[in-house]
Structures are given as C-alpha cells and as structure tokens.
mmCIF file of N, CA, C and O in Angstrom:
data_model
loop_
_atom_site.group_PDB
_atom_site.id
_atom_site.type_symbol
_atom_site.label_atom_id
_atom_site.label_comp_id
_atom_site.label_asym_id
_atom_site.label_seq_id
_atom_site.Cartn_x
_atom_site.Cartn_y
_atom_site.Cartn_z
ATOM 1 N N MET X 1 7.512 -37.948 -0.050
ATOM 2 C CA MET X 1 6.692 -36.897 0.524
ATOM 3 C C MET X 1 6.980 -35.587 -0.200
ATOM 4 O O MET X 1 8.122 -35.213 -0.401
ATOM 5 N N THR X 2 5.947 -34.896 -0.586
ATOM 6 C CA THR X 2 6.089 -33.638 -1.319
ATOM 7 C C THR X 2 6.161 -32.477 -0.351
ATOM 8 O O THR X 2 5.366 -32.379 0.571
ATOM 9 N N ASP X 3 7.112 -31.590 -0.592
ATOM 10 C CA ASP X 3 7.262 -30.391 0.238
ATOM 11 C C ASP X 3 6.354 -29.312 -0.319
ATOM 12 O O ASP X 3 6.502 -28.886 -1.462
ATOM 13 N N SER X 4 5.388 -28.853 0.485
ATOM 14 C CA SER X 4 4.425 -27.858 0.008
ATOM 15 C C SER X 4 5.079 -26.528 -0.333
ATOM 16 O O SER X 4 4.538 -25.746 -1.094
ATOM 17 N N THR X 5 6.269 -26.267 0.196
ATOM 18 C CA THR X 5 6.932 -25.000 -0.119
ATOM 19 C C THR X 5 7.507 -25.008 -1.521
ATOM 20 O O THR X 5 7.816 -23.968 -2.066
ATOM 21 N N SER X 6 7.648 -26.209 -2.134
ATOM 22 C CA SER X 6 8.186 -26.259 -3.488
ATOM 23 C C SER X 6 7.093 -26.177 -4.547
ATOM 24 O O SER X 6 7.379 -26.112 -5.722
ATOM 25 N N THR X 7 5.840 -26.209 -4.135
ATOM 26 C CA THR X 7 4.726 -26.113 -5.063
ATOM 27 C C THR X 7 4.657 -24.701 -5.632
ATOM 28 O O THR X 7 4.621 -23.733 -4.877
ATOM 29 N N PRO X 8 4.649 -24.571 -6.967
ATOM 30 C CA PRO X 8 4.570 -23.225 -7.530
ATOM 31 C C PRO X 8 3.234 -22.569 -7.201
ATOM 32 O O PRO X 8 2.189 -23.186 -7.320
ATOM 33 N N THR X 9 3.299 -21.331 -6.759
ATOM 34 C CA THR X 9 2.085 -20.626 -6.369
ATOM 35 C C THR X 9 1.922 -19.325 -7.133
ATOM 36 O O THR X 9 1.055 -18.544 -6.825
ATOM 37 N N SER X 10 2.769 -19.100 -8.110
ATOM 38 C CA SER X 10 2.710 -17.862 -8.869
ATOM 39 C C SER X 10 1.318 -17.631 -9.441
ATOM 40 O O SER X 10 0.739 -18.519 -10.062
ATOM 41 N N GLY X 11 0.805 -16.453 -9.183
ATOM 42 C CA GLY X 11 -0.499 -16.106 -9.719
ATOM 43 C C GLY X 11 -1.670 -16.560 -8.880
ATOM 44 O O GLY X 11 -2.812 -16.336 -9.249
ATOM 45 N N ARG X 12 -1.407 -17.212 -7.761
ATOM 46 C CA ARG X 12 -2.505 -17.668 -6.909
ATOM 47 C C ARG X 12 -2.643 -16.754 -5.703
ATOM 48 O O ARG X 12 -1.676 -16.178 -5.230
ATOM 49 N N ALA X 13 -3.885 -16.632 -5.232
ATOM 50 C CA ALA X 13 -4.160 -15.755 -4.093
ATOM 51 C C ALA X 13 -5.192 -16.411 -3.185
ATOM 52 O O ALA X 13 -6.001 -17.230 -3.622
ATOM 53 N N ILE X 14 -5.155 -16.009 -1.923
ATOM 54 C CA ILE X 14 -6.130 -16.434 -0.933
ATOM 55 C C ILE X 14 -7.028 -15.232 -0.652
ATOM 56 O O ILE X 14 -6.540 -14.142 -0.348
ATOM 57 N N ILE X 15 -8.326 -15.451 -0.758
ATOM 58 C CA ILE X 15 -9.302 -14.402 -0.456
ATOM 59 C C ILE X 15 -10.113 -14.859 0.742
ATOM 60 O O ILE X 15 -10.604 -15.988 0.772
ATOM 61 N N THR X 16 -10.219 -13.984 1.749
ATOM 62 C CA THR X 16 -11.054 -14.291 2.907
ATOM 63 C C THR X 16 -12.133 -13.225 3.023
ATOM 64 O O THR X 16 -11.895 -12.049 2.751
ATOM 65 N N VAL X 17 -13.311 -13.671 3.422
ATOM 66 C CA VAL X 17 -14.461 -12.781 3.601
ATOM 67 C C VAL X 17 -15.027 -13.072 4.982
ATOM 68 O O VAL X 17 -15.233 -14.223 5.344
ATOM 69 N N LEU X 18 -15.278 -12.011 5.758
ATOM 70 C CA LEU X 18 -15.784 -12.155 7.118
ATOM 71 C C LEU X 18 -16.771 -11.032 7.401
ATOM 72 O O LEU X 18 -16.489 -9.865 7.115
ATOM 73 N N GLY X 19 -17.923 -11.396 7.944
ATOM 74 C CA GLY X 19 -18.892 -10.367 8.300
ATOM 75 C C GLY X 19 -20.238 -10.962 8.663
ATOM 76 O O GLY X 19 -20.405 -12.181 8.689
ATOM 77 N N SER X 20 -21.176 -10.107 8.941
ATOM 78 C CA SER X 20 -22.533 -10.552 9.253
ATOM 79 C C SER X 20 -23.145 -11.201 8.018
ATOM 80 O O SER X 20 -23.015 -10.686 6.907
ATOM 81 N N ASP X 21 -23.812 -12.318 8.238
ATOM 82 C CA ASP X 21 -24.413 -13.047 7.126
ATOM 83 C C ASP X 21 -25.554 -12.256 6.509
ATOM 84 O O ASP X 21 -26.341 -11.625 7.209
ATOM 85 N N ARG X 22 -25.608 -12.272 5.190
ATOM 86 C CA ARG X 22 -26.715 -11.698 4.429
ATOM 87 C C ARG X 22 -26.683 -12.319 3.053
ATOM 88 O O ARG X 22 -25.650 -12.838 2.620
ATOM 89 N N SER X 23 -27.774 -12.278 2.345
ATOM 90 C CA SER X 23 -27.797 -12.885 1.013
ATOM 91 C C SER X 23 -26.985 -12.031 0.039
ATOM 92 O O SER X 23 -26.892 -10.809 0.184
ATOM 93 N N GLY X 24 -26.382 -12.702 -0.931
ATOM 94 C CA GLY X 24 -25.675 -12.014 -2.002
ATOM 95 C C GLY X 24 -24.178 -11.868 -1.843
ATOM 96 O O GLY X 24 -23.511 -11.405 -2.775
ATOM 97 N N ILE X 25 -23.615 -12.257 -0.700
ATOM 98 C CA ILE X 25 -22.168 -12.069 -0.499
ATOM 99 C C ILE X 25 -21.379 -12.928 -1.484
ATOM 100 O O ILE X 25 -20.490 -12.437 -2.187
ATOM 101 N N VAL X 26 -21.694 -14.223 -1.532
ATOM 102 C CA VAL X 26 -20.966 -15.124 -2.431
ATOM 103 C C VAL X 26 -21.143 -14.680 -3.880
ATOM 104 O O VAL X 26 -20.173 -14.614 -4.638
ATOM 105 N N ALA X 27 -22.358 -14.347 -4.250
ATOM 106 C CA ALA X 27 -22.629 -13.908 -5.624
ATOM 107 C C ALA X 27 -21.823 -12.668 -5.986
ATOM 108 O O ALA X 27 -21.248 -12.588 -7.077
ATOM 109 N N ALA X 28 -21.761 -11.696 -5.090
ATOM 110 C CA ALA X 28 -21.046 -10.450 -5.380
ATOM 111 C C ALA X 28 -19.542 -10.678 -5.526
ATOM 112 O O ALA X 28 -18.912 -10.155 -6.461
ATOM 113 N N VAL X 29 -18.967 -11.465 -4.625
ATOM 114 C CA VAL X 29 -17.517 -11.707 -4.678
ATOM 115 C C VAL X 29 -17.158 -12.532 -5.911
ATOM 116 O O VAL X 29 -16.211 -12.195 -6.638
ATOM 117 N N THR X 30 -17.908 -13.587 -6.178
ATOM 118 C CA THR X 30 -17.592 -14.425 -7.341
ATOM 119 C C THR X 30 -17.846 -13.689 -8.658
ATOM 120 O O THR X 30 -17.104 -13.879 -9.615
ATOM 121 N N THR X 31 -18.843 -12.823 -8.691
ATOM 122 C CA THR X 31 -19.091 -12.024 -9.893
ATOM 123 C C THR X 31 -17.926 -11.077 -10.146
ATOM 124 O O THR X 31 -17.472 -10.924 -11.291
ATOM 125 N N GLU X 32 -17.431 -10.438 -9.082
ATOM 126 C CA GLU X 32 -16.275 -9.534 -9.226
ATOM 127 C C GLU X 32 -15.070 -10.293 -9.780
ATOM 128 O O GLU X 32 -14.375 -9.813 -10.674
ATOM 129 N N LEU X 33 -14.835 -11.479 -9.265
ATOM 130 C CA LEU X 33 -13.708 -12.283 -9.751
ATOM 131 C C LEU X 33 -13.926 -12.713 -11.201
ATOM 132 O O LEU X 33 -12.988 -12.693 -12.002
ATOM 133 N N ALA X 34 -15.143 -13.075 -11.540
ATOM 134 C CA ALA X 34 -15.454 -13.521 -12.904
ATOM 135 C C ALA X 34 -15.242 -12.404 -13.924
ATOM 136 O O ALA X 34 -14.827 -12.676 -15.058
ATOM 137 N N THR X 35 -15.508 -11.161 -13.537
ATOM 138 C CA THR X 35 -15.312 -10.053 -14.481
ATOM 139 C C THR X 35 -13.847 -9.903 -14.884
ATOM 140 O O THR X 35 -13.552 -9.291 -15.907
ATOM 141 N N HIS X 36 -12.948 -10.470 -14.072
ATOM 142 C CA HIS X 36 -11.509 -10.395 -14.370
ATOM 143 C C HIS X 36 -10.931 -11.742 -14.779
ATOM 144 O O HIS X 36 -9.709 -11.905 -14.800
ATOM 145 N N ASP X 37 -11.810 -12.701 -15.078
ATOM 146 C CA ASP X 37 -11.378 -14.035 -15.517
ATOM 147 C C ASP X 37 -10.509 -14.752 -14.485
ATOM 148 O O ASP X 37 -9.620 -15.535 -14.845
ATOM 149 N N ALA X 38 -10.742 -14.490 -13.212
ATOM 150 C CA ALA X 38 -10.047 -15.213 -12.145
ATOM 151 C C ALA X 38 -10.701 -16.584 -12.003
ATOM 152 O O ALA X 38 -11.915 -16.714 -12.106
ATOM 153 N N ASN X 39 -9.886 -17.603 -11.786
ATOM 154 C CA ASN X 39 -10.386 -18.969 -11.673
ATOM 155 C C ASN X 39 -10.398 -19.387 -10.204
ATOM 156 O O ASN X 39 -9.358 -19.362 -9.541
ATOM 157 N N ILE X 40 -11.559 -19.765 -9.690
ATOM 158 C CA ILE X 40 -11.675 -20.230 -8.306
ATOM 159 C C ILE X 40 -11.251 -21.688 -8.265
ATOM 160 O O ILE X 40 -11.887 -22.541 -8.884
ATOM 161 N N LEU X 41 -10.168 -21.969 -7.542
ATOM 162 C CA LEU X 41 -9.641 -23.328 -7.442
ATOM 163 C C LEU X 41 -10.261 -24.096 -6.281
ATOM 164 O O LEU X 41 -10.439 -25.306 -6.353
ATOM 165 N N ASP X 42 -10.576 -23.393 -5.209
ATOM 166 C CA ASP X 42 -11.159 -24.026 -4.026
ATOM 167 C C ASP X 42 -11.918 -22.966 -3.245
ATOM 168 O O ASP X 42 -11.530 -21.794 -3.246
ATOM 169 N N ILE X 43 -12.987 -23.381 -2.600
ATOM 170 C CA ILE X 43 -13.798 -22.443 -1.827
ATOM 171 C C ILE X 43 -14.394 -23.167 -0.634
ATOM 172 O O ILE X 43 -14.805 -24.317 -0.736
ATOM 173 N N SER X 44 -14.420 -22.471 0.487
ATOM 174 C CA SER X 44 -15.030 -22.999 1.703
ATOM 175 C C SER X 44 -15.777 -21.859 2.373
ATOM 176 O O SER X 44 -15.272 -20.735 2.438
ATOM 177 N N GLN X 45 -16.972 -22.155 2.850
ATOM 178 C CA GLN X 45 -17.722 -21.120 3.550
ATOM 179 C C GLN X 45 -18.481 -21.747 4.700
ATOM 180 O O GLN X 45 -18.810 -22.923 4.684
ATOM 181 N N THR X 46 -18.747 -20.934 5.699
ATOM 182 C CA THR X 46 -19.538 -21.377 6.833
ATOM 183 C C THR X 46 -20.216 -20.171 7.459
ATOM 184 O O THR X 46 -19.785 -19.030 7.272
ATOM 185 N N ILE X 47 -21.277 -20.450 8.190
ATOM 186 C CA ILE X 47 -21.972 -19.413 8.948
ATOM 187 C C ILE X 47 -22.026 -19.907 10.385
ATOM 188 O O ILE X 47 -22.528 -20.993 10.660
ATOM 189 N N LEU X 48 -21.474 -19.136 11.289
ATOM 190 C CA LEU X 48 -21.424 -19.501 12.697
ATOM 191 C C LEU X 48 -22.147 -18.435 13.496
ATOM 192 O O LEU X 48 -21.668 -17.308 13.617
ATOM 193 N N GLN X 49 -23.312 -18.767 13.993
ATOM 194 C CA GLN X 49 -24.135 -17.852 14.773
ATOM 195 C C GLN X 49 -24.266 -16.480 14.108
ATOM 196 O O GLN X 49 -24.066 -15.442 14.714
ATOM 197 N N GLY X 50 -24.578 -16.499 12.816
ATOM 198 C CA GLY X 50 -24.811 -15.261 12.086
ATOM 199 C C GLY X 50 -23.583 -14.608 11.488
ATOM 200 O O GLY X 50 -23.699 -13.590 10.802
ATOM 201 N N THR X 51 -22.394 -15.167 11.744
ATOM 202 C CA THR X 51 -21.167 -14.620 11.173
ATOM 203 C C THR X 51 -20.765 -15.460 9.964
ATOM 204 O O THR X 51 -20.557 -16.668 10.073
ATOM 205 N N PHE X 52 -20.691 -14.805 8.824
ATOM 206 C CA PHE X 52 -20.338 -15.455 7.563
ATOM 207 C C PHE X 52 -18.834 -15.441 7.394
ATOM 208 O O PHE X 52 -18.181 -14.408 7.588
ATOM 209 N N THR X 53 -18.255 -16.597 7.033
ATOM 210 C CA THR X 53 -16.833 -16.663 6.694
ATOM 211 C C THR X 53 -16.680 -17.447 5.402
ATOM 212 O O THR X 53 -17.379 -18.436 5.176
ATOM 213 N N MET X 54 -15.788 -16.979 4.551
ATOM 214 C CA MET X 54 -15.499 -17.673 3.299
ATOM 215 C C MET X 54 -14.015 -17.535 3.008
ATOM 216 O O MET X 54 -13.428 -16.460 3.196
ATOM 217 N N THR X 55 -13.420 -18.620 2.567
ATOM 218 C CA THR X 55 -12.026 -18.628 2.145
ATOM 219 C C THR X 55 -11.967 -19.217 0.751
ATOM 220 O O THR X 55 -12.587 -20.244 0.477
ATOM 221 N N MET X 56 -11.234 -18.547 -0.112
ATOM 222 C CA MET X 56 -11.116 -18.992 -1.503
ATOM 223 C C MET X 56 -9.652 -19.025 -1.920
ATOM 224 O O MET X 56 -8.874 -18.148 -1.537
ATOM 225 N N LEU X 57 -9.308 -20.025 -2.713
ATOM 226 C CA LEU X 57 -8.020 -20.070 -3.388
ATOM 227 C C LEU X 57 -8.318 -19.781 -4.847
ATOM 228 O O LEU X 57 -9.127 -20.485 -5.475
ATOM 229 N N VAL X 58 -7.734 -18.729 -5.379
ATOM 230 C CA VAL X 58 -8.004 -18.332 -6.759
ATOM 231 C C VAL X 58 -6.713 -18.282 -7.568
ATOM 232 O O VAL X 58 -5.636 -17.990 -7.039
ATOM 233 N N ASP X 59 -6.853 -18.574 -8.842
ATOM 234 C CA ASP X 59 -5.737 -18.498 -9.778
ATOM 235 C C ASP X 59 -5.921 -17.231 -10.604
ATOM 236 O O ASP X 59 -6.934 -17.072 -11.287
ATOM 237 N N LEU X 60 -4.940 -16.347 -10.520
ATOM 238 C CA LEU X 60 -5.004 -15.080 -11.245
ATOM 239 C C LEU X 60 -4.046 -15.043 -12.431
ATOM 240 O O LEU X 60 -3.864 -14.003 -13.050
ATOM 241 N N ALA X 61 -3.434 -16.193 -12.744
ATOM 242 C CA ALA X 61 -2.431 -16.236 -13.820
ATOM 243 C C ALA X 61 -3.000 -15.763 -15.152
ATOM 244 O O ALA X 61 -2.295 -15.125 -15.937
ATOM 245 N N SER X 62 -4.255 -16.058 -15.424
ATOM 246 C CA SER X 62 -4.880 -15.651 -16.687
ATOM 247 C C SER X 62 -5.868 -14.502 -16.504
ATOM 248 O O SER X 62 -6.680 -14.229 -17.388
ATOM 249 N N ALA X 63 -5.811 -13.846 -15.361
ATOM 250 C CA ALA X 63 -6.748 -12.757 -15.072
ATOM 251 C C ALA X 63 -6.511 -11.583 -16.020
ATOM 252 O O ALA X 63 -5.391 -11.343 -16.471
ATOM 253 N N SER X 64 -7.584 -10.852 -16.283
ATOM 254 C CA SER X 64 -7.524 -9.721 -17.206
ATOM 255 C C SER X 64 -7.083 -8.421 -16.523
ATOM 256 O O SER X 64 -7.006 -7.388 -17.179
ATOM 257 N N ALA X 65 -6.797 -8.492 -15.221
ATOM 258 C CA ALA X 65 -6.337 -7.311 -14.478
ATOM 259 C C ALA X 65 -5.237 -7.748 -13.523
ATOM 260 O O ALA X 65 -5.204 -8.903 -13.092
ATOM 261 N N PRO X 66 -4.348 -6.830 -13.168
ATOM 262 C CA PRO X 66 -3.285 -7.187 -12.225
ATOM 263 C C PRO X 66 -3.822 -7.380 -10.802
ATOM 264 O O PRO X 66 -4.907 -6.905 -10.450
ATOM 265 N N PHE X 67 -3.046 -8.071 -9.995
ATOM 266 C CA PHE X 67 -3.386 -8.372 -8.608
ATOM 267 C C PHE X 67 -3.856 -7.128 -7.865
ATOM 268 O O PHE X 67 -4.903 -7.135 -7.220
ATOM 269 N N ASP X 68 -3.083 -6.038 -7.946
ATOM 270 C CA ASP X 68 -3.401 -4.818 -7.194
ATOM 271 C C ASP X 68 -4.764 -4.240 -7.560
ATOM 272 O O ASP X 68 -5.490 -3.755 -6.694
ATOM 273 N N ARG X 69 -5.107 -4.280 -8.833
ATOM 274 C CA ARG X 69 -6.405 -3.736 -9.260
ATOM 275 C C ARG X 69 -7.556 -4.597 -8.720
ATOM 276 O O ARG X 69 -8.559 -4.063 -8.227
ATOM 277 N N ILE X 70 -7.413 -5.909 -8.813
ATOM 278 C CA ILE X 70 -8.448 -6.798 -8.286
ATOM 279 C C ILE X 70 -8.576 -6.605 -6.775
ATOM 280 O O ILE X 70 -9.687 -6.531 -6.241
ATOM 281 N N GLN X 71 -7.461 -6.461 -6.109
ATOM 282 C CA GLN X 71 -7.456 -6.230 -4.658
ATOM 283 C C GLN X 71 -8.191 -4.930 -4.317
ATOM 284 O O GLN X 71 -8.997 -4.885 -3.386
ATOM 285 N N GLU X 72 -7.947 -3.871 -5.068
ATOM 286 C CA GLU X 72 -8.636 -2.595 -4.847
ATOM 287 C C GLU X 72 -10.139 -2.715 -5.077
ATOM 288 O O GLU X 72 -10.938 -2.162 -4.307
ATOM 289 N N GLU X 73 -10.524 -3.422 -6.118
ATOM 290 C CA GLU X 73 -11.950 -3.577 -6.415
ATOM 291 C C GLU X 73 -12.658 -4.439 -5.358
ATOM 292 O O GLU X 73 -13.803 -4.171 -5.004
ATOM 293 N N LEU X 74 -11.970 -5.443 -4.836
ATOM 294 C CA LEU X 74 -12.549 -6.239 -3.744
ATOM 295 C C LEU X 74 -12.664 -5.399 -2.472
ATOM 296 O O LEU X 74 -13.615 -5.547 -1.707
ATOM 297 N N SER X 75 -11.716 -4.495 -2.260
ATOM 298 C CA SER X 75 -11.779 -3.595 -1.105
ATOM 299 C C SER X 75 -12.997 -2.678 -1.206
ATOM 300 O O SER X 75 -13.712 -2.465 -0.222
ATOM 301 N N ALA X 76 -13.245 -2.154 -2.400
ATOM 302 C CA ALA X 76 -14.429 -1.311 -2.608
ATOM 303 C C ALA X 76 -15.703 -2.128 -2.414
ATOM 304 O O ALA X 76 -16.670 -1.658 -1.801
ATOM 305 N N LEU X 77 -15.697 -3.365 -2.890
ATOM 306 C CA LEU X 77 -16.851 -4.243 -2.733
ATOM 307 C C LEU X 77 -17.097 -4.540 -1.256
ATOM 308 O O LEU X 77 -18.247 -4.607 -0.821
ATOM 309 N N SER X 78 -16.039 -4.675 -0.486
ATOM 310 C CA SER X 78 -16.199 -4.964 0.949
ATOM 311 C C SER X 78 -16.949 -3.835 1.651
ATOM 312 O O SER X 78 -17.794 -4.085 2.512
ATOM 313 N N LYS X 79 -16.677 -2.613 1.259
ATOM 314 C CA LYS X 79 -17.387 -1.464 1.841
ATOM 315 C C LYS X 79 -18.860 -1.487 1.440
ATOM 316 O O LYS X 79 -19.740 -1.221 2.249
ATOM 317 N N GLU X 80 -19.103 -1.820 0.191
ATOM 318 C CA GLU X 80 -20.471 -1.879 -0.324
ATOM 319 C C GLU X 80 -21.291 -2.971 0.380
ATOM 320 O O GLU X 80 -22.458 -2.770 0.706
ATOM 321 N N LEU X 81 -20.652 -4.121 0.632
ATOM 322 C CA LEU X 81 -21.346 -5.246 1.259
ATOM 323 C C LEU X 81 -21.356 -5.179 2.787
ATOM 324 O O LEU X 81 -22.126 -5.890 3.427
ATOM 325 N N GLY X 82 -20.485 -4.362 3.358
ATOM 326 C CA GLY X 82 -20.379 -4.284 4.817
ATOM 327 C C GLY X 82 -19.695 -5.490 5.429
ATOM 328 O O GLY X 82 -20.012 -5.901 6.548
ATOM 329 N N VAL X 83 -18.741 -6.075 4.678
ATOM 330 C CA VAL X 83 -17.962 -7.205 5.175
ATOM 331 C C VAL X 83 -16.481 -6.899 4.980
ATOM 332 O O VAL X 83 -16.125 -5.963 4.271
ATOM 333 N N GLN X 84 -15.642 -7.700 5.591
ATOM 334 C CA GLN X 84 -14.196 -7.559 5.417
ATOM 335 C C GLN X 84 -13.757 -8.537 4.338
ATOM 336 O O GLN X 84 -14.040 -9.735 4.440
ATOM 337 N N ILE X 85 -13.106 -8.043 3.286
ATOM 338 C CA ILE X 85 -12.557 -8.899 2.241
ATOM 339 C C ILE X 85 -11.064 -8.640 2.174
ATOM 340 O O ILE X 85 -10.630 -7.501 2.023
ATOM 341 N N THR X 86 -10.297 -9.712 2.295
ATOM 342 C CA THR X 86 -8.841 -9.610 2.247
ATOM 343 C C THR X 86 -8.330 -10.516 1.136
ATOM 344 O O THR X 86 -8.760 -11.667 1.029
ATOM 345 N N MET X 87 -7.438 -10.008 0.301
ATOM 346 C CA MET X 87 -6.799 -10.824 -0.725
ATOM 347 C C MET X 87 -5.299 -10.732 -0.540
ATOM 348 O O MET X 87 -4.745 -9.634 -0.472
ATOM 349 N N GLN X 88 -4.659 -11.891 -0.426
ATOM 350 C CA GLN X 88 -3.210 -11.955 -0.265
ATOM 351 C C GLN X 88 -2.642 -12.941 -1.273
ATOM 352 O O GLN X 88 -3.285 -13.943 -1.588
ATOM 353 N N ARG X 89 -1.447 -12.662 -1.732
ATOM 354 C CA ARG X 89 -0.764 -13.637 -2.573
ATOM 355 C C ARG X 89 -0.588 -14.909 -1.748
ATOM 356 O O ARG X 89 -0.349 -14.851 -0.551
ATOM 357 N N GLU X 90 -0.721 -16.045 -2.397
ATOM 358 C CA GLU X 90 -0.656 -17.317 -1.673
ATOM 359 C C GLU X 90 0.652 -17.466 -0.906
ATOM 360 O O GLU X 90 0.662 -17.932 0.233
ATOM 361 N N GLU X 91 1.761 -17.049 -1.501
ATOM 362 C CA GLU X 91 3.056 -17.174 -0.832
ATOM 363 C C GLU X 91 3.072 -16.390 0.489
ATOM 364 O O GLU X 91 3.602 -16.847 1.498
ATOM 365 N N VAL X 92 2.513 -15.184 0.462
ATOM 366 C CA VAL X 92 2.474 -14.338 1.655
ATOM 367 C C VAL X 92 1.583 -14.970 2.712
ATOM 368 O O VAL X 92 1.944 -15.051 3.889
ATOM 369 N N PHE X 93 0.414 -15.453 2.290
ATOM 370 C CA PHE X 93 -0.518 -16.092 3.219
ATOM 371 C C PHE X 93 0.147 -17.291 3.889
ATOM 372 O O PHE X 93 0.099 -17.440 5.110
ATOM 373 N N ARG X 94 0.767 -18.147 3.100
ATOM 374 C CA ARG X 94 1.408 -19.348 3.652
ATOM 375 C C ARG X 94 2.559 -18.978 4.593
ATOM 376 O O ARG X 94 2.765 -19.631 5.604
ATOM 377 N N PHE X 95 3.308 -17.936 4.248
ATOM 378 C CA PHE X 95 4.405 -17.502 5.116
ATOM 379 C C PHE X 95 3.872 -16.980 6.439
ATOM 380 O O PHE X 95 4.384 -17.299 7.511
ATOM 381 N N MET X 96 2.811 -16.204 6.381
ATOM 382 C CA MET X 96 2.250 -15.597 7.604
ATOM 383 C C MET X 96 1.617 -16.623 8.523
ATOM 384 O O MET X 96 1.630 -16.463 9.742
ATOM 385 N N TYR X 97 1.041 -17.685 7.961
ATOM 386 C CA TYR X 97 0.299 -18.641 8.758
ATOM 387 C C TYR X 97 0.947 -20.005 8.825
ATOM 388 O O TYR X 97 0.288 -21.005 9.097
ATOM 389 N N ARG X 98 2.255 -20.071 8.611
ATOM 390 C CA ARG X 98 2.951 -21.361 8.702
ATOM 391 C C ARG X 98 3.008 -21.798 10.167
ATOM 392 O O ARG X 98 3.008 -20.973 11.079
ATOM 393 N N LEU X 99 3.033 -23.084 10.351
ATOM 394 C CA LEU X 99 3.081 -23.643 11.706
ATOM 395 C C LEU X 99 4.499 -23.859 12.141
ATOM 396 O O LEU X 99 5.358 -24.166 11.408
#
C-alpha cells in the first residue's frame, strides 16, 4: 500500500473556483494558467442549481512564473469574473483537509 504523504508534490497546486455560473469561467482560468505554462493534471467541475464549482490539480514545476505571481493574477481574475478563485500548494491543501 502506498502512503499518499510520501508522494512528491513539489510544484503542484490545487485551484478551486466557486461562484455563479456564467460562460467563460473555464476558458478564462485555463487561459491564465496556459500563459504561464502551467500543466493541468486533473480537473473536475460541476454546476449545482446555478452555482459553478471547479477543482484543478496543476503542475507548476515548469511554469514561467513563480507560485505567488500566478496566485496574484488568479486573484485579479477572480474579481474580473465575479467568482472566488483560490490557489494553494498541494501540501498545504492536503494538510488542511486531511481526514
């Protein structure tokens, strides 16, 4: 059995998006990530009674900008789109939400 805590997570981040559904949210977030060469490893999205939610696992190891800069740009994008966008390092996310 593999221990998930031993899996290297360096350079990976979890991005969550939450807000009222509207067209263009996925396109805007993925375009922002693409401009920095971030690699989307996994993505899940759903719409529940008009509320859009998306969770992404991204690899930033080869990104053209540091974590903090990408995080700031996603924060600015969240204001523009009127949704909440949160980016956390995978290690922090897993620590905060461990069972």
